[in-house]
Amino acid sequence: EAGVAQSPRYKIIEKRQSVAFWCNPISGHATLYWYQQILGQGPKLLIQFQNNGVVDDSQLPKDRFSAERLKGVDSTLKIQPAKLEDSAVYLCASRSGLAGTGELFFGEGSRLTVL
Amino acid sequence: KNEVEQSPQNLTAQEGEFITINCSYSVGISALHWLQQHPGGGIVSLFMLSSGKKKHGRLIATINIQEKHSSLHITASHPRDSAVYICAVSPTGNQFYFGTGTSLTVIP
């Protein structure tokens, strides 16, 4: 079974530039998450999708971050314009099953450095 | 206050030692997850449990729902076990609360 695919693995940009990350979850997984993990901290939820609908985006800085999952499969996360504090690993995860069930599968992450 | 607290934050062990990492949580949960993250790598799910005990190779996870506490044990630790171990709880729905992780270093 293929895992959660993310790209790019690494990205270095200057502040005020834009960046986009892509995620392809495990086939059939309805729930997709984007997390931000700053060095030394646990993952922080940015947005959760159920199929192509947003379930929770309460912690997404909507003035600069956007995410979509148009066909309920793969997803993109965009940052525009980037700030220094956006330097982090952006993790995509997916999960099958009904609410509260199913194992969580993570991608390798996309490491962003903002200079 | 964090919903999930882990201890210790950092742990160094000699190869072969028995290791215990603890996780306490303050919310009602439907499941608890133990995750492993290698430096520069993604996160791998080790266990998902809602009661009792699970074992996979040298890894054992236990949970006490009444006490809101879980432990991850590693028997006969090996340098390749060096990683960050993260406890995550799922209260209801698909929401997760993550601990800040325990950084384990196993010295040969």
PDB file of C-alpha atoms in Angstrom:
ATOM      1  CA  GLU A   1       0.000   0.000   0.000  1.00  0.00           C
ATOM      2  CA  ALA A   2       1.471   3.352  -1.011  1.00  0.00           C
ATOM      3  CA  GLY A   3       1.871   5.854   1.813  1.00  0.00           C
ATOM      4  CA  VAL A   4       1.066   9.532   2.041  1.00  0.00           C
ATOM      5  CA  ALA A   5       3.076  11.387  -0.587  1.00  0.00           C
ATOM      6  CA  GLN A   6       4.272  14.953  -0.081  1.00  0.00           C
ATOM      7  CA  SER A   7       6.323  17.341  -2.179  1.00  0.00           C
ATOM      8  CA  PRO A   8       8.614  19.115  -2.163  1.00  0.00           C
ATOM      9  CA  ARG A   9      10.628  17.640   0.711  1.00  0.00           C
ATOM     10  CA  TYR A  10      12.605  20.832   1.188  1.00  0.00           C
ATOM     11  CA  LYS A  11      12.010  24.443   0.200  1.00  0.00           C
ATOM     12  CA  ILE A  12      14.001  27.566   0.940  1.00  0.00           C
ATOM     13  CA  ILE A  13      12.451  30.941   0.150  1.00  0.00           C
ATOM     14  CA  GLU A  14      12.852  34.551   1.172  1.00  0.00           C
ATOM     15  CA  LYS A  15      10.268  36.296   3.285  1.00  0.00           C
ATOM     16  CA  ARG A  16       7.330  37.722   1.373  1.00  0.00           C
ATOM     17  CA  GLN A  17       7.683  35.056  -1.312  1.00  0.00           C
ATOM     18  CA  SER A  18       5.037  32.390  -1.851  1.00  0.00           C
ATOM     19  CA  VAL A  19       5.255  28.610  -1.604  1.00  0.00           C
ATOM     20  CA  ALA A  20       2.942  25.681  -2.244  1.00  0.00           C
ATOM     21  CA  PHE A  21       3.015  22.169  -0.841  1.00  0.00           C
ATOM     22  CA  TRP A  22       1.270  19.154  -2.291  1.00  0.00           C
ATOM     23  CA  CYS A  23      -0.091  16.062  -0.602  1.00  0.00           C
ATOM     24  CA  ASN A  24      -1.551  12.848  -1.988  1.00  0.00           C
ATOM     25  CA  PRO A  25      -3.132  10.802   0.795  1.00  0.00           C
ATOM     26  CA  ILE A  26      -3.529   7.054   0.941  1.00  0.00           C
ATOM     27  CA  SER A  27      -6.102   5.903  -1.584  1.00  0.00           C
ATOM     28  CA  GLY A  28      -9.577   5.869  -0.125  1.00  0.00           C
ATOM     29  CA  HIS A  29      -8.773   7.944   2.944  1.00  0.00           C
ATOM     30  CA  ALA A  30     -11.525  10.508   3.335  1.00  0.00           C
ATOM     31  CA  THR A  31      -9.891  12.564   6.076  1.00  0.00           C
ATOM     32  CA  LEU A  32      -6.816  14.666   5.317  1.00  0.00           C
ATOM     33  CA  TYR A  33      -4.911  16.909   7.720  1.00  0.00           C
ATOM     34  CA  TRP A  34      -2.258  19.554   7.312  1.00  0.00           C
ATOM     35  CA  TYR A  35      -0.056  20.130  10.366  1.00  0.00           C
ATOM     36  CA  GLN A  36       2.680  22.639  11.066  1.00  0.00           C
ATOM     37  CA  GLN A  37       5.541  21.380  13.224  1.00  0.00           C
ATOM     38  CA  ILE A  38       8.030  23.898  14.508  1.00  0.00           C
ATOM     39  CA  LEU A  39      11.343  22.490  15.736  1.00  0.00           C
ATOM     40  CA  GLY A  40      11.022  21.070  19.235  1.00  0.00           C
ATOM     41  CA  GLN A  41       7.237  21.202  19.287  1.00  0.00           C
ATOM     42  CA  GLY A  42       4.420  18.802  18.560  1.00  0.00           C
ATOM     43  CA  PRO A  43       2.382  19.100  15.360  1.00  0.00           C
ATOM     44  CA  LYS A  44      -0.183  21.902  15.252  1.00  0.00           C
ATOM     45  CA  LEU A  45      -3.300  21.397  13.163  1.00  0.00           C
ATOM     46  CA  LEU A  46      -3.716  23.883  10.340  1.00  0.00           C
ATOM     47  CA  ILE A  47      -6.668  22.410   8.511  1.00  0.00           C
ATOM     48  CA  GLN A  48      -8.701  19.204   8.359  1.00  0.00           C
ATOM     49  CA  PHE A  49     -10.651  18.030   5.325  1.00  0.00           C
ATOM     50  CA  GLN A  50     -13.346  15.385   5.150  1.00  0.00           C
ATOM     51  CA  ASN A  51     -13.472  14.476   1.456  1.00  0.00           C
ATOM     52  CA  ASN A  52     -13.407  17.904  -0.211  1.00  0.00           C
ATOM     53  CA  GLY A  53     -15.057  19.779   2.655  1.00  0.00           C
ATOM     54  CA  VAL A  54     -13.291  21.696   5.427  1.00  0.00           C
ATOM     55  CA  VAL A  55     -13.989  20.326   8.914  1.00  0.00           C
ATOM     56  CA  ASP A  56     -11.666  22.533  10.954  1.00  0.00           C
ATOM     57  CA  ASP A  57      -9.543  25.482   9.866  1.00  0.00           C
ATOM     58  CA  SER A  58      -9.742  27.444  13.095  1.00  0.00           C
ATOM     59  CA  GLN A  59      -5.952  27.616  13.493  1.00  0.00           C
ATOM     60  CA  LEU A  60      -5.142  28.399   9.873  1.00  0.00           C
ATOM     61  CA  PRO A  61      -3.756  31.956   9.485  1.00  0.00           C
ATOM     62  CA  LYS A  62      -6.141  32.782   6.712  1.00  0.00           C
ATOM     63  CA  ASP A  63      -4.523  36.087   5.844  1.00  0.00           C
ATOM     64  CA  ARG A  64      -1.564  34.197   4.405  1.00  0.00           C
ATOM     65  CA  PHE A  65      -2.351  30.482   4.365  1.00  0.00           C
ATOM     66  CA  SER A  66      -4.813  28.710   2.095  1.00  0.00           C
ATOM     67  CA  ALA A  67      -5.557  25.082   1.384  1.00  0.00           C
ATOM     68  CA  GLU A  68      -7.779  23.185  -0.954  1.00  0.00           C
ATOM     69  CA  ARG A  69      -8.802  19.640  -1.730  1.00  0.00           C
ATOM     70  CA  LEU A  70     -10.912  20.151  -4.782  1.00  0.00           C
ATOM     71  CA  LYS A  71     -11.672  16.572  -5.822  1.00  0.00           C
ATOM     72  CA  GLY A  72     -11.504  15.052  -2.352  1.00  0.00           C
ATOM     73  CA  VAL A  73      -8.198  13.353  -3.094  1.00  0.00           C
ATOM     74  CA  ASP A  74      -4.947  15.310  -3.202  1.00  0.00           C
ATOM     75  CA  SER A  75      -4.501  18.657  -1.508  1.00  0.00           C
ATOM     76  CA  THR A  76      -2.364  21.763  -1.726  1.00  0.00           C
ATOM     77  CA  LEU A  77      -1.311  24.143   1.041  1.00  0.00           C
ATOM     78  CA  LYS A  78      -0.161  27.616   0.034  1.00  0.00           C
ATOM     79  CA  ILE A  79       1.587  30.347   1.977  1.00  0.00           C
ATOM     80  CA  GLN A  80       1.602  33.855   0.537  1.00  0.00           C
ATOM     81  CA  PRO A  81       3.427  35.935   1.632  1.00  0.00           C
ATOM     82  CA  ALA A  82       5.726  33.879   3.822  1.00  0.00           C
ATOM     83  CA  LYS A  83       7.107  35.175   7.113  1.00  0.00           C
ATOM     84  CA  LEU A  84      10.206  34.108   9.002  1.00  0.00           C
ATOM     85  CA  GLU A  85       8.059  32.386  11.646  1.00  0.00           C
ATOM     86  CA  ASP A  86       6.583  30.102   8.975  1.00  0.00           C
ATOM     87  CA  SER A  87       9.824  28.121   8.957  1.00  0.00           C
ATOM     88  CA  ALA A  88       8.682  24.654   9.964  1.00  0.00           C
ATOM     89  CA  VAL A  89       7.921  21.190   8.688  1.00  0.00           C
ATOM     90  CA  TYR A  90       4.505  20.922   7.074  1.00  0.00           C
ATOM     91  CA  LEU A  91       3.069  17.474   7.597  1.00  0.00           C
ATOM     92  CA  CYS A  92       0.202  15.938   5.712  1.00  0.00           C
ATOM     93  CA  ALA A  93      -1.685  13.038   7.262  1.00  0.00           C
ATOM     94  CA  SER A  94      -4.648  10.940   6.253  1.00  0.00           C
ATOM     95  CA  ARG A  95      -7.016   8.620   7.989  1.00  0.00           C
ATOM     96  CA  SER A  96      -9.741   6.200   7.007  1.00  0.00           C
ATOM     97  CA  GLY A  97     -12.765   5.142   8.945  1.00  0.00           C
ATOM     98  CA  LEU A  98     -15.564   6.978  10.621  1.00  0.00           C
ATOM     99  CA  ALA A  99     -15.076   9.721  13.188  1.00  0.00           C
ATOM    100  CA  GLY A 100     -12.738   8.649  15.970  1.00  0.00           C
ATOM    101  CA  THR A 101     -11.514   5.492  14.266  1.00  0.00           C
ATOM    102  CA  GLY A 102      -8.694   4.503  11.997  1.00  0.00           C
ATOM    103  CA  GLU A 103      -4.968   4.734  12.222  1.00  0.00           C
ATOM    104  CA  LEU A 104      -3.266   7.995  11.294  1.00  0.00           C
ATOM    105  CA  PHE A 105      -0.730   7.936   8.462  1.00  0.00           C
ATOM    106  CA  PHE A 106       1.758  10.749   7.946  1.00  0.00           C
ATOM    107  CA  GLY A 107       3.808  11.807   4.962  1.00  0.00           C
ATOM    108  CA  GLU A 108       7.521  12.546   5.167  1.00  0.00           C
ATOM    109  CA  GLY A 109       6.823  16.243   5.532  1.00  0.00           C
ATOM    110  CA  SER A 110       7.878  19.347   3.648  1.00  0.00           C
ATOM    111  CA  ARG A 111      10.571  21.344   5.413  1.00  0.00           C
ATOM    112  CA  LEU A 112      10.269  25.091   4.780  1.00  0.00           C
ATOM    113  CA  THR A 113      13.009  27.571   5.557  1.00  0.00           C
ATOM    114  CA  VAL A 114      12.128  31.250   5.230  1.00  0.00           C
ATOM    115  CA  LEU A 115      15.133  33.570   5.069  1.00  0.00           C
TER     116      LEU A 115
ATOM    117  CA  LYS B   1      -2.356  23.938  29.848  1.00  0.00           C
ATOM    118  CA  ASN B   2      -1.605  21.198  27.329  1.00  0.00           C
ATOM    119  CA  GLU B   3      -4.166  18.459  26.965  1.00  0.00           C
ATOM    120  CA  VAL B   4      -1.332  15.943  26.572  1.00  0.00           C
ATOM    121  CA  GLU B   5       1.781  15.865  28.752  1.00  0.00           C
ATOM    122  CA  GLN B   6       4.734  13.581  28.121  1.00  0.00           C
ATOM    123  CA  SER B   7       7.684  12.670  30.291  1.00  0.00           C
ATOM    124  CA  PRO B   8      10.559  12.721  30.164  1.00  0.00           C
ATOM    125  CA  GLN B   9      11.230  15.349  27.506  1.00  0.00           C
ATOM    126  CA  ASN B  10      14.665  13.911  26.822  1.00  0.00           C
ATOM    127  CA  LEU B  11      16.026  10.466  27.544  1.00  0.00           C
ATOM    128  CA  THR B  12      19.443   8.933  27.009  1.00  0.00           C
ATOM    129  CA  ALA B  13      19.916   5.206  27.479  1.00  0.00           C
ATOM    130  CA  GLN B  14      22.597   2.591  26.971  1.00  0.00           C
ATOM    131  CA  GLU B  15      21.956  -0.049  24.359  1.00  0.00           C
ATOM    132  CA  GLY B  16      20.025  -2.939  25.861  1.00  0.00           C
ATOM    133  CA  GLU B  17      18.281  -0.908  28.556  1.00  0.00           C
ATOM    134  CA  PHE B  18      14.532  -1.062  29.195  1.00  0.00           C
ATOM    135  CA  ILE B  19      12.919   2.281  28.393  1.00  0.00           C
ATOM    136  CA  THR B  20       9.630   3.785  29.523  1.00  0.00           C
ATOM    137  CA  ILE B  21       7.997   6.924  28.170  1.00  0.00           C
ATOM    138  CA  ASN B  22       4.900   8.253  29.874  1.00  0.00           C
ATOM    139  CA  CYS B  23       1.891  10.150  28.587  1.00  0.00           C
ATOM    140  CA  SER B  24      -0.866  11.770  30.631  1.00  0.00           C
ATOM    141  CA  TYR B  25      -3.918  13.443  29.157  1.00  0.00           C
ATOM    142  CA  SER B  26      -6.753  15.524  30.508  1.00  0.00           C
ATOM    143  CA  VAL B  27      -9.588  14.896  28.042  1.00  0.00           C
ATOM    144  CA  GLY B  28     -11.883  11.970  27.442  1.00  0.00           C
ATOM    145  CA  ILE B  29     -10.641  10.034  24.461  1.00  0.00           C
ATOM    146  CA  SER B  30     -11.740   7.479  21.934  1.00  0.00           C
ATOM    147  CA  ALA B  31      -8.157   6.430  21.164  1.00  0.00           C
ATOM    148  CA  LEU B  32      -4.538   7.157  21.997  1.00  0.00           C
ATOM    149  CA  HIS B  33      -1.728   6.978  19.456  1.00  0.00           C
ATOM    150  CA  TRP B  34       1.991   6.507  19.898  1.00  0.00           C
ATOM    151  CA  LEU B  35       4.016   7.953  17.029  1.00  0.00           C
ATOM    152  CA  GLN B  36       7.703   7.800  16.145  1.00  0.00           C
ATOM    153  CA  GLN B  37       9.596  10.542  14.335  1.00  0.00           C
ATOM    154  CA  HIS B  38      13.200  10.071  13.202  1.00  0.00           C
ATOM    155  CA  PRO B  39      15.372  13.169  12.677  1.00  0.00           C
ATOM    156  CA  GLY B  40      14.472  14.770   9.383  1.00  0.00           C
ATOM    157  CA  GLY B  41      11.869  12.124   8.767  1.00  0.00           C
ATOM    158  CA  GLY B  42       8.153  11.857   8.731  1.00  0.00           C
ATOM    159  CA  ILE B  43       6.014  10.415  11.489  1.00  0.00           C
ATOM    160  CA  VAL B  44       5.185   6.742  11.751  1.00  0.00           C
ATOM    161  CA  SER B  45       2.277   5.387  13.729  1.00  0.00           C
ATOM    162  CA  LEU B  46       3.422   2.744  16.226  1.00  0.00           C
ATOM    163  CA  PHE B  47       0.226   1.991  18.110  1.00  0.00           C
ATOM    164  CA  MET B  48      -3.388   3.014  18.317  1.00  0.00           C
ATOM    165  CA  LEU B  49      -5.086   1.825  21.483  1.00  0.00           C
ATOM    166  CA  SER B  50      -8.212   2.485  23.462  1.00  0.00           C
ATOM    167  CA  SER B  51      -7.766  -0.008  26.271  1.00  0.00           C
ATOM    168  CA  GLY B  52      -5.353  -2.530  27.728  1.00  0.00           C
ATOM    169  CA  LYS B  53      -2.045  -3.332  26.117  1.00  0.00           C
ATOM    170  CA  LYS B  54      -0.523  -3.881  22.696  1.00  0.00           C
ATOM    171  CA  LYS B  55       2.811  -5.394  21.731  1.00  0.00           C
ATOM    172  CA  HIS B  56       4.774  -5.172  18.515  1.00  0.00           C
ATOM    173  CA  GLY B  57       8.237  -6.645  18.531  1.00  0.00           C
ATOM    174  CA  ARG B  58      10.226  -4.915  21.284  1.00  0.00           C
ATOM    175  CA  LEU B  59       7.617  -2.218  21.749  1.00  0.00           C
ATOM    176  CA  ILE B  60       4.791  -2.411  24.271  1.00  0.00           C
ATOM    177  CA  ALA B  61       2.080   0.184  24.804  1.00  0.00           C
ATOM    178  CA  THR B  62      -0.320   0.250  27.723  1.00  0.00           C
ATOM    179  CA  ILE B  63      -3.189   2.510  28.607  1.00  0.00           C
ATOM    180  CA  ASN B  64      -5.210   3.095  31.778  1.00  0.00           C
ATOM    181  CA  ILE B  65      -8.381   4.919  30.775  1.00  0.00           C
ATOM    182  CA  GLN B  66      -9.473   5.612  34.364  1.00  0.00           C
ATOM    183  CA  GLU B  67      -6.153   7.248  35.234  1.00  0.00           C
ATOM    184  CA  LYS B  68      -5.847   8.929  31.798  1.00  0.00           C
ATOM    185  CA  HIS B  69      -2.328   7.581  31.418  1.00  0.00           C
ATOM    186  CA  SER B  70      -0.384   5.587  28.870  1.00  0.00           C
ATOM    187  CA  SER B  71       3.140   4.220  28.729  1.00  0.00           C
ATOM    188  CA  LEU B  72       5.354   3.165  25.862  1.00  0.00           C
ATOM    189  CA  HIS B  73       8.006   0.603  26.734  1.00  0.00           C
ATOM    190  CA  ILE B  74      10.985  -0.421  24.640  1.00  0.00           C
ATOM    191  CA  THR B  75      12.736  -3.624  25.661  1.00  0.00           C
ATOM    192  CA  ALA B  76      16.382  -4.297  24.769  1.00  0.00           C
ATOM    193  CA  SER B  77      16.804  -0.809  23.330  1.00  0.00           C
ATOM    194  CA  HIS B  78      18.967  -0.325  20.247  1.00  0.00           C
ATOM    195  CA  PRO B  79      20.578   2.765  18.688  1.00  0.00           C
ATOM    196  CA  ARG B  80      18.085   2.577  15.812  1.00  0.00           C
ATOM    197  CA  ASP B  81      15.340   3.278  18.367  1.00  0.00           C
ATOM    198  CA  SER B  82      16.751   6.807  18.695  1.00  0.00           C
ATOM    199  CA  ALA B  83      13.908   9.087  17.661  1.00  0.00           C
ATOM    200  CA  VAL B  84      11.248  11.389  19.017  1.00  0.00           C
ATOM    201  CA  TYR B  85       8.232   9.557  20.405  1.00  0.00           C
ATOM    202  CA  ILE B  86       4.967  11.465  20.355  1.00  0.00           C
ATOM    203  CA  CYS B  87       1.766  10.689  22.201  1.00  0.00           C
ATOM    204  CA  ALA B  88      -1.457  11.866  20.566  1.00  0.00           C
ATOM    205  CA  VAL B  89      -5.032  11.516  21.757  1.00  0.00           C
ATOM    206  CA  SER B  90      -8.237  11.581  19.804  1.00  0.00           C
ATOM    207  CA  PRO B  91     -11.169  12.813  21.912  1.00  0.00           C
ATOM    208  CA  THR B  92     -14.028  12.554  19.480  1.00  0.00           C
ATOM    209  CA  GLY B  93     -14.426  12.921  15.783  1.00  0.00           C
ATOM    210  CA  ASN B  94     -11.166  13.296  13.947  1.00  0.00           C
ATOM    211  CA  GLN B  95      -9.522  15.828  16.228  1.00  0.00           C
ATOM    212  CA  PHE B  96      -6.102  15.129  17.721  1.00  0.00           C
ATOM    213  CA  TYR B  97      -4.125  16.606  20.584  1.00  0.00           C
ATOM    214  CA  PHE B  98      -0.377  16.014  20.435  1.00  0.00           C
ATOM    215  CA  GLY B  99       2.233  15.903  23.154  1.00  0.00           C
ATOM    216  CA  THR B 100       5.500  17.741  22.577  1.00  0.00           C
ATOM    217  CA  GLY B 101       7.382  14.475  22.264  1.00  0.00           C
ATOM    218  CA  THR B 102      10.133  12.590  24.074  1.00  0.00           C
ATOM    219  CA  SER B 103      13.531  12.672  22.419  1.00  0.00           C
ATOM    220  CA  LEU B 104      15.250   9.307  22.922  1.00  0.00           C
ATOM    221  CA  THR B 105      18.932   8.676  22.283  1.00  0.00           C
ATOM    222  CA  VAL B 106      20.256   5.144  22.646  1.00  0.00           C
ATOM    223  CA  ILE B 107      24.020   4.960  22.950  1.00  0.00           C
ATOM    224  CA  PRO B 108      25.865   1.860  21.658  1.00  0.00           C
TER     225      PRO B 108
END
